Amino acid sequence: MTTTYDVINPATEQRVTTVDLFDEAATDAAIARSRRAFETWRQVAPGDRARLLRRFAEAVDADRERLAQLEVANSGHTIGNARWEAGNVRDVIAYYSATPERLIGQQIPVSGGIDVTFHEPLGVIGVIVPWNFPMPIASWGFAPALAAGNTVVMKPAELTPMTAMRLAELALDAGLPEDVFQVLPGKGSVVGQRFVDSPDVAKIVFTGSTDVGRQVLAGCAAQIKPVTLELGGKSANVVFADADIEQAAATAPSAVFDNAGQDCCARSRILVERTAYDEFMAAFETAVGRVVVADPADDKTEMGPLISAAHRDRVSSYVPDESLVAFRGTAPDGPGFWFPPTVLTPTDPRDRVLHEEIFGPVVAVVPFDDEAEAIRIANDSEFGLSGSIWTRDIGRAIRVSRGIESGNLSVNSHSSVRYWTPFGGFKASGLGRELGPDAPLAFTETKNVFFADN
Ligand code: NAP
Ligand code: MG
């Protein structure tokens, strides 16, 4: 380990800790240990593997407050969100702890013998995690992978290694055998790239930007290595005039400004039917003005800072002057990478604020005239991850939810990610699905065996 990284608290700009980074040789050594651990982990009896995962979930549960505090310090997440995130990790591990005894194949009728399918684990799974939700996104990859009998090497984002490192300690405390679940802090271009290139890594689970995802996919193509990609989004929140406008406006801020907009599911485009536009905007302005942007460690805070100075520069570049700003919320002065909730009303449908993922607390509002136009604008994006539809007309809710090209939609709410339902994107938002009952199968190969009765 040759280099180190100073973790910075984004709310104070103070150094939190210094982390040793894995280099290429250390990464290869970890992959080799993982490969050896796989030979025994895959043989652990299903009931024992399940029990170890339940113990891991219990260890996370007991450590929730500490994990949450680490995330506040490392990532600037509000303490309320960070507690939910730690609880989500516990729930995801607990949910997939039921997998080992239920990884059931089929017995298919044939003549002359018996035909059976097996779901065989793949081997070493390389999980590459972004900085925006370090805890949940990690668990969505590692938990079903481990449950299906694989071992895991996981790279947190360089900016946010702390909770991932703690989760690796908790796994060991819970009794998972050494090297079954390893966390390798390091750079994407070193550790992440090594996961892609190493012939000993059987599959990549990548969550991050579409640009890097494209490189990962190309790298995996060289080895026909399977890959799951969870990438960017530019999701639409579509508000019809027949909806409960007050509720739609009151909930629209959290749908885009939660986690300071650093959410792949952020509803960063709001499409409002023209006849309700003025009513919506008046109520939305009130709601945006009420968003509490403050110290993330405070229980009352609803939005914290952005992750880094560089990211704040990037977000700021989408708001070069006040020309398109309809209204803004507030943000603290002083140290910290703060950016106020910002509402834009672009007039050019080609404006980049309507097409590029800003990944900050910036939302663009556009009017539409009818259902067909709403669907057309919602689909005018390379992305297709999430979205919301507000209407009291059930027929319209059915038509529009079927019409929008997106993996995760909600009607009259903004909920999107439940660990027991599938999650993933259409178009440039990704490849494959995570979570839900089928996720473990994405970490297996189906083997068909025919036993002759002669
Ligand atoms: P990113 O730059 O693509 O990085 C994601 C991860 O990939 C990081 O761990 C990064 O490491 C690593 N990486 C960088 N270069 C790599 C390479 N050549 N090979 C392998 N790994 C490499 O994305 P980000 O800026 O961290 O995260 C923001 C993006 O993630 C947004 O676009 C957002 O929409 C997307 N996201 C999507 C979902 C979803 O489920 N669809 C969820 C959350 C976020 P380093 O950080 O060390 O460079
Ligand atoms: Mg990056």
Coordinates of C-alpha atoms and ligand atoms in Angstrom, one line a residue:
M1 CA 0.0 0.0 0.0
T2 CA 1.8 3.0 -1.2
T3 CA -0.6 5.9 -1.2
T4 CA -3.1 7.4 1.3
Y5 CA -6.3 9.4 1.1
D6 CA -7.4 12.2 3.4
V7 CA -11.2 11.8 4.1
I8 CA -12.7 15.3 4.3
N9 CA -16.0 16.1 6.1
P10 CA -18.0 18.0 3.4
A11 CA -19.9 20.0 6.0
T12 CA -16.8 21.4 7.7
E13 CA -13.9 20.8 5.2
Q14 CA -12.0 19.3 8.1
R15 CA -10.0 16.0 7.7
V16 CA -11.8 13.1 9.3
T17 CA -9.2 10.4 8.9
T18 CA -6.5 9.1 6.5
V19 CA -7.0 5.8 4.7
D20 CA -4.4 3.5 3.1
L21 CA -5.2 2.8 -0.5
F22 CA -4.8 -0.5 -2.2
D23 CA -2.5 -0.6 -5.2
E24 CA -2.6 -3.0 -8.0
A25 CA -0.4 -5.7 -6.3
A26 CA -2.5 -5.5 -3.1
T27 CA -5.7 -5.8 -5.2
D28 CA -4.4 -8.9 -7.0
A29 CA -3.5 -10.4 -3.6
A30 CA -6.9 -9.7 -2.2
I31 CA -8.6 -11.2 -5.3
A32 CA -6.4 -14.3 -5.0
R33 CA -7.4 -14.7 -1.3
S34 CA -11.1 -14.3 -2.3
R35 CA -10.7 -17.0 -5.0
R36 CA -9.4 -19.4 -2.3
A37 CA -12.1 -18.5 0.2
F38 CA -14.7 -19.2 -2.5
E39 CA -13.7 -22.9 -2.6
T40 CA -14.8 -23.3 1.1
W41 CA -17.6 -20.6 1.2
R42 CA -19.5 -22.3 -1.6
Q43 CA -19.4 -25.6 0.4
V44 CA -20.8 -24.1 3.6
A45 CA -24.2 -25.8 4.2
P46 CA -27.1 -23.6 3.2
G47 CA -28.4 -23.3 6.7
D48 CA -25.0 -22.3 8.1
R49 CA -24.5 -19.7 5.4
A50 CA -27.9 -18.3 6.2
R51 CA -27.1 -18.2 9.9
L52 CA -23.9 -16.4 9.3
L53 CA -25.7 -13.8 7.2
R54 CA -28.4 -13.3 9.9
R55 CA -25.6 -12.7 12.4
F56 CA -24.0 -10.2 10.0
A57 CA -27.4 -8.4 9.8
E58 CA -27.6 -8.4 13.6
A59 CA -24.1 -7.0 13.9
V60 CA -25.1 -4.2 11.5
D61 CA -28.2 -3.5 13.6
A62 CA -26.2 -3.2 16.8
D63 CA -23.8 -0.9 15.1
R64 CA -26.4 1.3 13.3
E65 CA -25.7 4.5 15.2
R66 CA -22.0 4.3 14.7
L67 CA -22.4 3.6 11.0
A68 CA -24.8 6.5 10.7
Q69 CA -22.4 8.9 12.5
L70 CA -19.5 7.8 10.2
E71 CA -21.7 8.5 7.2
V72 CA -22.6 12.0 8.5
A73 CA -18.9 12.8 9.0
N74 CA -17.7 11.2 5.7
S75 CA -20.5 12.0 3.3
G76 CA -22.4 14.9 4.8
H77 CA -25.6 12.9 4.8
T78 CA -28.3 14.1 7.2
I79 CA -28.3 12.0 10.4
G80 CA -31.9 11.0 9.6
N81 CA -31.0 9.7 6.2
A82 CA -27.8 8.0 7.5
R83 CA -29.8 6.1 10.2
W84 CA -32.2 4.9 7.5
E85 CA -29.3 3.9 5.3
A86 CA -27.7 1.8 8.0
G87 CA -31.1 0.2 8.7
N88 CA -31.4 -0.5 5.0
V89 CA -28.1 -2.5 5.0
R90 CA -29.4 -4.6 7.9
D91 CA -32.7 -5.2 6.1
V92 CA -31.0 -6.1 2.8
I93 CA -28.6 -8.6 4.5
A94 CA -31.5 -10.1 6.5
Y95 CA -33.7 -10.4 3.4
Y96 CA -31.0 -12.3 1.4
S97 CA -30.1 -14.4 4.5
A98 CA -33.2 -16.4 3.5
T99 CA -31.7 -17.2 0.1
P100 CA -29.2 -20.0 0.8
E101 CA -31.9 -22.6 1.7
R102 CA -34.2 -21.3 -1.1
L103 CA -31.9 -21.3 -4.1
I104 CA -34.1 -23.9 -5.7
G105 CA -33.6 -25.4 -9.2
Q106 CA -36.1 -27.2 -11.3
Q107 CA -36.8 -30.8 -12.1
I108 CA -37.9 -30.9 -15.8
P109 CA -39.8 -33.9 -17.3
V110 CA -37.7 -35.8 -19.8
S111 CA -37.7 -39.4 -20.9
G112 CA -34.9 -41.9 -20.2
G113 CA -33.8 -40.2 -16.9
I114 CA -34.1 -37.1 -14.7
D115 CA -33.3 -33.5 -15.7
V116 CA -32.3 -31.1 -12.9
T117 CA -31.1 -27.5 -12.9
F118 CA -28.7 -26.0 -10.3
H119 CA -27.9 -22.4 -9.6
E120 CA -24.1 -22.5 -9.3
P121 CA -22.3 -19.5 -7.7
L122 CA -19.9 -17.6 -10.1
G123 CA -16.9 -17.1 -7.9
V124 CA -15.3 -13.8 -6.9
I125 CA -17.7 -10.8 -7.4
G126 CA -16.2 -7.4 -7.8
V127 CA -18.6 -4.7 -6.4
I128 CA -17.8 -1.1 -7.4
V129 CA -19.6 1.5 -5.3
P130 CA -20.2 5.3 -5.9
W131 CA -20.0 8.0 -3.2
N132 CA -23.6 9.1 -3.2
F133 CA -25.1 6.2 -1.1
P134 CA -22.1 4.3 0.2
M135 CA -23.9 2.0 2.5
P136 CA -27.1 0.9 0.7
I137 CA -25.6 0.5 -2.7
A138 CA -22.8 -1.6 -1.3
S139 CA -25.3 -4.0 0.4
W140 CA -27.5 -4.3 -2.7
G141 CA -24.4 -5.9 -4.4
F142 CA -22.6 -7.8 -1.7
A143 CA -25.6 -9.3 0.2
P144 CA -27.3 -11.3 -2.7
A145 CA -23.8 -12.2 -4.0
L146 CA -22.7 -13.7 -0.7
A147 CA -26.0 -15.4 -0.2
A148 CA -25.7 -17.2 -3.5
G149 CA -22.4 -18.7 -2.5
N150 CA -19.9 -16.2 -4.0
T151 CA -17.1 -14.3 -2.3
V152 CA -16.9 -10.5 -2.7
V153 CA -14.2 -7.9 -3.2
M154 CA -15.7 -4.4 -2.9
K155 CA -14.3 -1.0 -3.8
P156 CA -15.9 1.9 -2.2
A157 CA -15.6 5.3 -3.9
E158 CA -12.3 6.9 -2.9
L159 CA -14.2 9.8 -1.3
T160 CA -16.4 7.6 0.9
P161 CA -14.6 4.5 2.3
M162 CA -15.5 4.7 6.0
T163 CA -18.8 2.9 6.3
A164 CA -17.6 0.2 3.9
M165 CA -14.5 -0.5 6.0
R166 CA -16.7 -0.7 9.1
L167 CA -19.0 -3.2 7.4
A168 CA -16.1 -5.4 6.6
E169 CA -15.1 -5.4 10.3
L170 CA -18.7 -6.3 11.3
A171 CA -18.8 -9.2 8.8
L172 CA -15.7 -10.7 10.5
D173 CA -17.1 -10.0 14.0
A174 CA -20.3 -11.8 12.9
G175 CA -18.2 -14.9 12.0
L176 CA -18.0 -14.7 8.2
P177 CA -14.9 -16.6 7.3
E178 CA -11.8 -14.5 6.6
D179 CA -11.6 -13.2 2.9
V180 CA -15.2 -14.0 2.1
F181 CA -16.1 -10.3 2.1
Q182 CA -13.2 -7.9 1.6
V183 CA -13.3 -4.1 1.3
L184 CA -10.5 -2.5 -0.8
P185 CA -10.3 1.3 -0.5
G186 CA -8.6 2.7 -3.6
K187 CA -8.9 4.6 -6.8
G188 CA -11.3 3.5 -9.5
S189 CA -8.5 3.6 -12.1
V190 CA -6.5 1.2 -10.0
V191 CA -8.6 -1.1 -7.9
G192 CA -11.8 -0.8 -9.9
Q193 CA -9.9 -1.3 -13.2
R194 CA -8.2 -4.4 -11.7
F195 CA -11.6 -6.0 -10.9
V196 CA -12.5 -5.5 -14.5
D197 CA -9.3 -6.8 -16.0
S198 CA -8.5 -9.7 -13.6
P199 CA -9.5 -13.1 -15.0
D200 CA -10.1 -14.2 -11.4
V201 CA -13.1 -11.8 -10.9
A202 CA -16.1 -13.6 -12.3
K203 CA -18.6 -10.7 -12.4
I204 CA -18.7 -6.9 -11.9
V205 CA -21.5 -5.0 -10.2
F206 CA -20.9 -1.4 -11.0
T207 CA -22.9 1.6 -9.8
G208 CA -21.8 5.0 -10.9
S209 CA -21.7 7.4 -13.9
T210 CA -22.8 6.3 -17.4
D211 CA -19.3 7.3 -18.8
V212 CA -17.4 5.0 -16.4
G213 CA -20.1 2.3 -16.7
R214 CA -19.5 2.3 -20.5
Q215 CA -15.7 1.7 -19.9
V216 CA -16.5 -1.1 -17.4
L217 CA -18.8 -2.8 -19.9
A218 CA -16.2 -2.5 -22.6
G219 CA -13.5 -3.9 -20.3
C220 CA -15.7 -6.8 -19.3
A221 CA -16.5 -7.6 -23.0
A222 CA -12.9 -8.6 -23.5
Q223 CA -13.5 -11.6 -21.2
I224 CA -17.2 -12.1 -21.7
K225 CA -17.4 -11.2 -18.0
P226 CA -21.0 -10.6 -16.8
V227 CA -21.8 -7.2 -15.5
T228 CA -24.7 -5.4 -13.7
L229 CA -24.7 -1.6 -14.3
E230 CA -26.6 0.9 -12.3
L231 CA -25.9 4.3 -13.9
G232 CA -27.2 7.8 -14.2
G233 CA -30.7 9.3 -14.4
K234 CA -32.7 12.4 -15.4
S235 CA -36.1 11.3 -14.0
A236 CA -39.4 13.1 -14.6
N237 CA -42.0 14.0 -12.0
V238 CA -45.1 14.4 -14.1
V239 CA -47.9 16.4 -12.5
F240 CA -51.3 16.4 -14.2
A241 CA -53.9 19.1 -13.5
D242 CA -56.3 16.6 -12.0
A243 CA -53.8 15.6 -9.3
D244 CA -53.7 16.7 -5.7
I245 CA -51.6 19.7 -6.6
E246 CA -50.9 20.7 -3.0
Q247 CA -49.5 17.3 -2.2
A248 CA -47.6 17.1 -5.4
A249 CA -45.9 20.5 -4.7
A250 CA -45.3 19.7 -1.1
T251 CA -43.5 16.5 -1.9
A252 CA -41.6 17.6 -5.0
P253 CA -38.6 19.2 -3.0
S254 CA -37.7 16.0 -1.2
A255 CA -38.0 14.0 -4.5
V256 CA -35.2 16.0 -6.0
F257 CA -33.3 17.7 -3.1
D258 CA -32.9 14.7 -0.8
N259 CA -29.2 13.9 -0.3
A260 CA -28.6 17.3 -1.9
G261 CA -29.8 15.9 -5.2
Q262 CA -26.9 13.4 -5.3
D263 CA -29.4 10.6 -6.0
C264 CA -29.6 8.7 -9.3
C265 CA -33.4 8.6 -8.8
A266 CA -33.7 12.3 -8.2
R267 CA -36.8 13.7 -10.0
S268 CA -34.7 16.5 -11.5
R269 CA -37.3 17.4 -14.2
I270 CA -40.8 18.4 -13.2
L271 CA -43.3 18.3 -15.9
V272 CA -46.5 20.2 -15.0
E273 CA -49.8 20.4 -17.1
R274 CA -50.1 24.0 -18.2
T275 CA -53.5 24.6 -16.7
A276 CA -52.1 23.8 -13.2
Y277 CA -48.7 25.4 -13.7
D278 CA -49.2 28.6 -11.8
E279 CA -50.9 26.9 -8.9
F280 CA -48.2 24.3 -8.7
M281 CA -45.3 26.8 -8.9
A282 CA -46.8 29.0 -6.1
A283 CA -47.1 26.0 -3.8
F284 CA -43.7 24.6 -4.8
E285 CA -42.0 28.0 -4.1
T286 CA -43.4 27.9 -0.5
A287 CA -42.2 24.3 -0.1
V288 CA -38.7 25.0 -1.5
G289 CA -38.3 27.9 0.9
R290 CA -39.1 25.6 3.8
V291 CA -36.3 23.1 3.1
V292 CA -34.0 23.1 6.1
V293 CA -30.4 23.2 4.7
A294 CA -28.0 23.0 7.6
D295 CA -25.6 21.0 9.7
P296 CA -26.3 17.4 8.7
A297 CA -25.6 16.2 12.2
D298 CA -28.7 18.1 13.4
D299 CA -31.9 16.0 13.6
K300 CA -34.0 18.7 12.0
T301 CA -31.8 19.1 8.9
E302 CA -33.4 18.0 5.6
M303 CA -30.5 18.7 3.3
G304 CA -26.7 18.8 3.8
P305 CA -23.8 19.8 1.7
L306 CA -22.5 18.4 -1.6
I307 CA -19.8 15.8 -1.4
S308 CA -16.7 17.9 -2.5
A309 CA -15.5 21.3 -3.7
A310 CA -15.0 19.8 -7.2
H311 CA -18.5 18.5 -7.3
R312 CA -19.9 21.9 -6.2
D313 CA -18.0 23.5 -9.0
R314 CA -19.6 21.0 -11.4
V315 CA -23.1 21.6 -10.1
S316 CA -22.6 25.4 -10.2
S317 CA -21.7 25.3 -13.8
Y318 CA -25.4 24.4 -14.5
V319 CA -26.4 27.7 -13.0
P320 CA -24.0 30.2 -14.6
D321 CA -26.2 33.2 -14.0
E322 CA -29.7 34.0 -12.5
S323 CA -31.4 34.2 -15.9
L324 CA -33.3 30.9 -15.6
V325 CA -33.6 30.8 -11.8
A326 CA -37.3 30.9 -10.8
F327 CA -36.6 30.7 -7.1
R328 CA -34.1 29.3 -4.6
G329 CA -34.0 28.0 -1.1
T330 CA -31.3 28.8 1.4
A331 CA -27.9 27.4 2.4
P332 CA -25.4 28.1 5.2
D333 CA -22.4 30.4 4.6
G334 CA -18.9 29.5 5.8
P335 CA -17.0 26.3 5.4
G336 CA -18.6 23.3 3.8
F337 CA -19.6 22.5 0.2
W338 CA -23.1 24.1 0.3
F339 CA -25.4 24.8 -2.6
P340 CA -29.0 26.1 -2.2
P341 CA -32.0 24.2 -3.6
T342 CA -32.4 25.8 -7.0
V343 CA -35.4 25.8 -9.4
L344 CA -34.9 26.6 -13.1
T345 CA -37.4 27.2 -15.8
P346 CA -35.6 26.6 -19.1
T347 CA -37.4 27.6 -22.3
D348 CA -35.3 25.7 -24.8
P349 CA -36.2 22.0 -24.9
R350 CA -32.5 21.3 -25.8
D351 CA -31.2 23.1 -22.7
R352 CA -28.5 20.9 -21.1
V353 CA -30.2 21.3 -17.7
L354 CA -33.0 19.2 -19.1
H355 CA -30.7 16.4 -20.4
E356 CA -27.6 16.1 -18.3
E357 CA -27.5 14.6 -14.9
I358 CA -26.6 17.5 -12.6
F359 CA -26.4 15.4 -9.4
G360 CA -27.0 18.4 -7.2
P361 CA -30.0 20.3 -5.8
V362 CA -31.1 21.8 -9.1
V363 CA -34.4 21.0 -10.7
A364 CA -35.9 22.2 -14.1
V365 CA -39.6 22.7 -14.5
V366 CA -41.4 22.6 -17.9
P367 CA -45.1 22.9 -18.8
F368 CA -46.9 20.5 -21.1
D369 CA -50.3 20.5 -22.8
D370 CA -51.6 16.9 -22.8
E371 CA -50.9 13.3 -21.9
A372 CA -49.1 12.5 -25.2
E373 CA -46.8 15.5 -24.8
A374 CA -46.0 14.6 -21.2
I375 CA -44.9 11.1 -22.2
R376 CA -42.9 12.5 -25.1
I377 CA -41.0 14.9 -22.9
A378 CA -40.5 12.4 -20.1
N379 CA -38.9 10.0 -22.7
D380 CA -36.8 12.7 -24.3
S381 CA -33.7 11.5 -22.4
E382 CA -30.9 9.1 -22.8
F383 CA -31.8 7.9 -19.3
G384 CA -34.7 5.9 -17.9
L385 CA -34.2 5.1 -14.2
S386 CA -37.0 6.4 -12.1
G387 CA -40.0 8.8 -12.1
S388 CA -43.3 9.9 -10.6
I389 CA -46.8 10.4 -12.0
W390 CA -49.4 12.5 -10.2
T391 CA -53.0 12.1 -11.3
R392 CA -56.4 11.0 -9.8
D393 CA -57.3 9.4 -13.1
I394 CA -56.6 5.7 -12.8
G395 CA -56.7 5.1 -16.6
R396 CA -54.2 7.9 -17.1
A397 CA -52.0 6.5 -14.4
I398 CA -52.0 3.1 -16.2
R399 CA -51.3 4.6 -19.7
V400 CA -48.6 7.0 -18.6
S401 CA -46.8 4.5 -16.3
R402 CA -46.8 2.0 -19.2
G403 CA -45.7 4.8 -21.6
I404 CA -42.7 6.1 -19.8
E405 CA -39.4 4.3 -20.5
S406 CA -38.1 3.8 -17.0
G407 CA -37.3 1.0 -14.6
N408 CA -38.9 2.4 -11.5
L409 CA -42.1 4.5 -11.4
S410 CA -44.4 5.5 -8.6
V411 CA -47.9 7.0 -8.9
N412 CA -49.0 9.7 -6.4
S413 CA -45.8 9.2 -4.4
H414 CA -42.0 9.3 -4.9
S415 CA -41.0 6.0 -3.5
S416 CA -38.6 4.1 -5.6
V417 CA -36.2 1.7 -3.9
R418 CA -37.6 -1.1 -1.7
Y419 CA -35.2 -3.9 -1.1
W420 CA -37.8 -6.5 -1.9
T421 CA -38.8 -5.1 -5.3
P422 CA -36.5 -5.0 -8.4
F423 CA -34.5 -1.9 -9.1
G424 CA -32.6 -0.8 -12.2
G425 CA -32.7 1.3 -15.3
F426 CA -33.8 1.4 -18.9
K427 CA -31.7 2.8 -21.7
A428 CA -28.4 4.5 -20.6
S429 CA -29.4 4.1 -16.9
G430 CA -28.2 0.6 -16.7
L431 CA -28.1 -3.1 -17.4
G432 CA -29.7 -5.8 -15.3
R433 CA -31.6 -5.4 -12.0
E434 CA -30.7 -5.4 -8.3
L435 CA -32.8 -6.1 -5.3
G436 CA -36.1 -8.0 -5.2
P437 CA -36.6 -11.8 -5.0
D438 CA -34.5 -12.6 -8.2
A439 CA -31.3 -10.7 -7.3
P440 CA -29.4 -13.8 -6.1
L441 CA -29.9 -15.4 -9.5
A442 CA -27.8 -12.6 -11.1
F443 CA -24.9 -14.1 -9.1
T444 CA -25.3 -17.6 -10.4
E445 CA -25.0 -19.6 -13.6
T446 CA -27.9 -22.1 -14.3
K447 CA -26.5 -25.6 -14.9
N448 CA -28.6 -28.2 -16.4
V449 CA -27.8 -31.9 -15.7
F450 CA -29.4 -34.9 -17.3
F451 CA -29.1 -38.2 -15.4
A452 CA -29.7 -41.3 -17.6
D453 CA -31.7 -44.1 -15.9
N454 CA -29.8 -46.8 -17.7
Ligands
NAP1 P1 -18.1 7.4 -11.0 O1 -17.2 8.4 -11.2 O2 -18.6 6.6 -12.2 O3 -17.5 6.3 -9.9 C1 -18.2 5.2 -9.5 C2 -17.2 4.2 -9.0 O4 -16.5 3.7 -10.1 C3 -16.3 4.8 -8.0 O5 -16.0 3.8 -7.0 C4 -15.0 5.0 -8.8 O6 -13.9 5.0 -8.1 C5 -15.1 3.8 -9.7 N1 -14.3 4.0 -11.0 C6 -13.8 5.1 -11.5 N2 -13.1 4.8 -12.6 C7 -13.1 3.5 -12.8 C8 -12.6 2.5 -13.7 N3 -11.9 3.0 -14.8 N4 -12.8 1.2 -13.6 C9 -13.5 0.8 -12.5 N5 -14.1 1.6 -11.6 C10 -13.9 2.9 -11.7 O7 -19.5 7.9 -10.3 P2 -19.6 8.8 -9.1 O8 -19.2 10.1 -9.5 O9 -18.9 8.1 -7.9 O10 -21.2 8.6 -8.7 C11 -22.1 9.4 -9.3 C12 -22.8 8.7 -10.4 O11 -23.4 7.4 -10.0 C13 -24.0 9.4 -11.0 O12 -24.0 9.5 -12.4 C14 -25.2 8.6 -10.5 O13 -26.4 8.7 -11.3 C15 -24.7 7.2 -10.5 N6 -25.5 6.4 -9.5 C16 -26.3 5.5 -10.1 C17 -27.1 4.7 -9.2 C18 -28.1 3.7 -9.8 O14 -28.4 2.8 -9.0 N7 -28.4 3.7 -11.0 C19 -27.0 4.8 -7.9 C20 -26.1 5.8 -7.4 C21 -25.3 6.6 -8.2 P3 -13.3 6.4 -7.5 O15 -14.4 7.1 -6.8 O16 -12.2 6.0 -6.6 O17 -12.8 7.2 -8.7
MG2 MG -15.8 9.9 -10.3

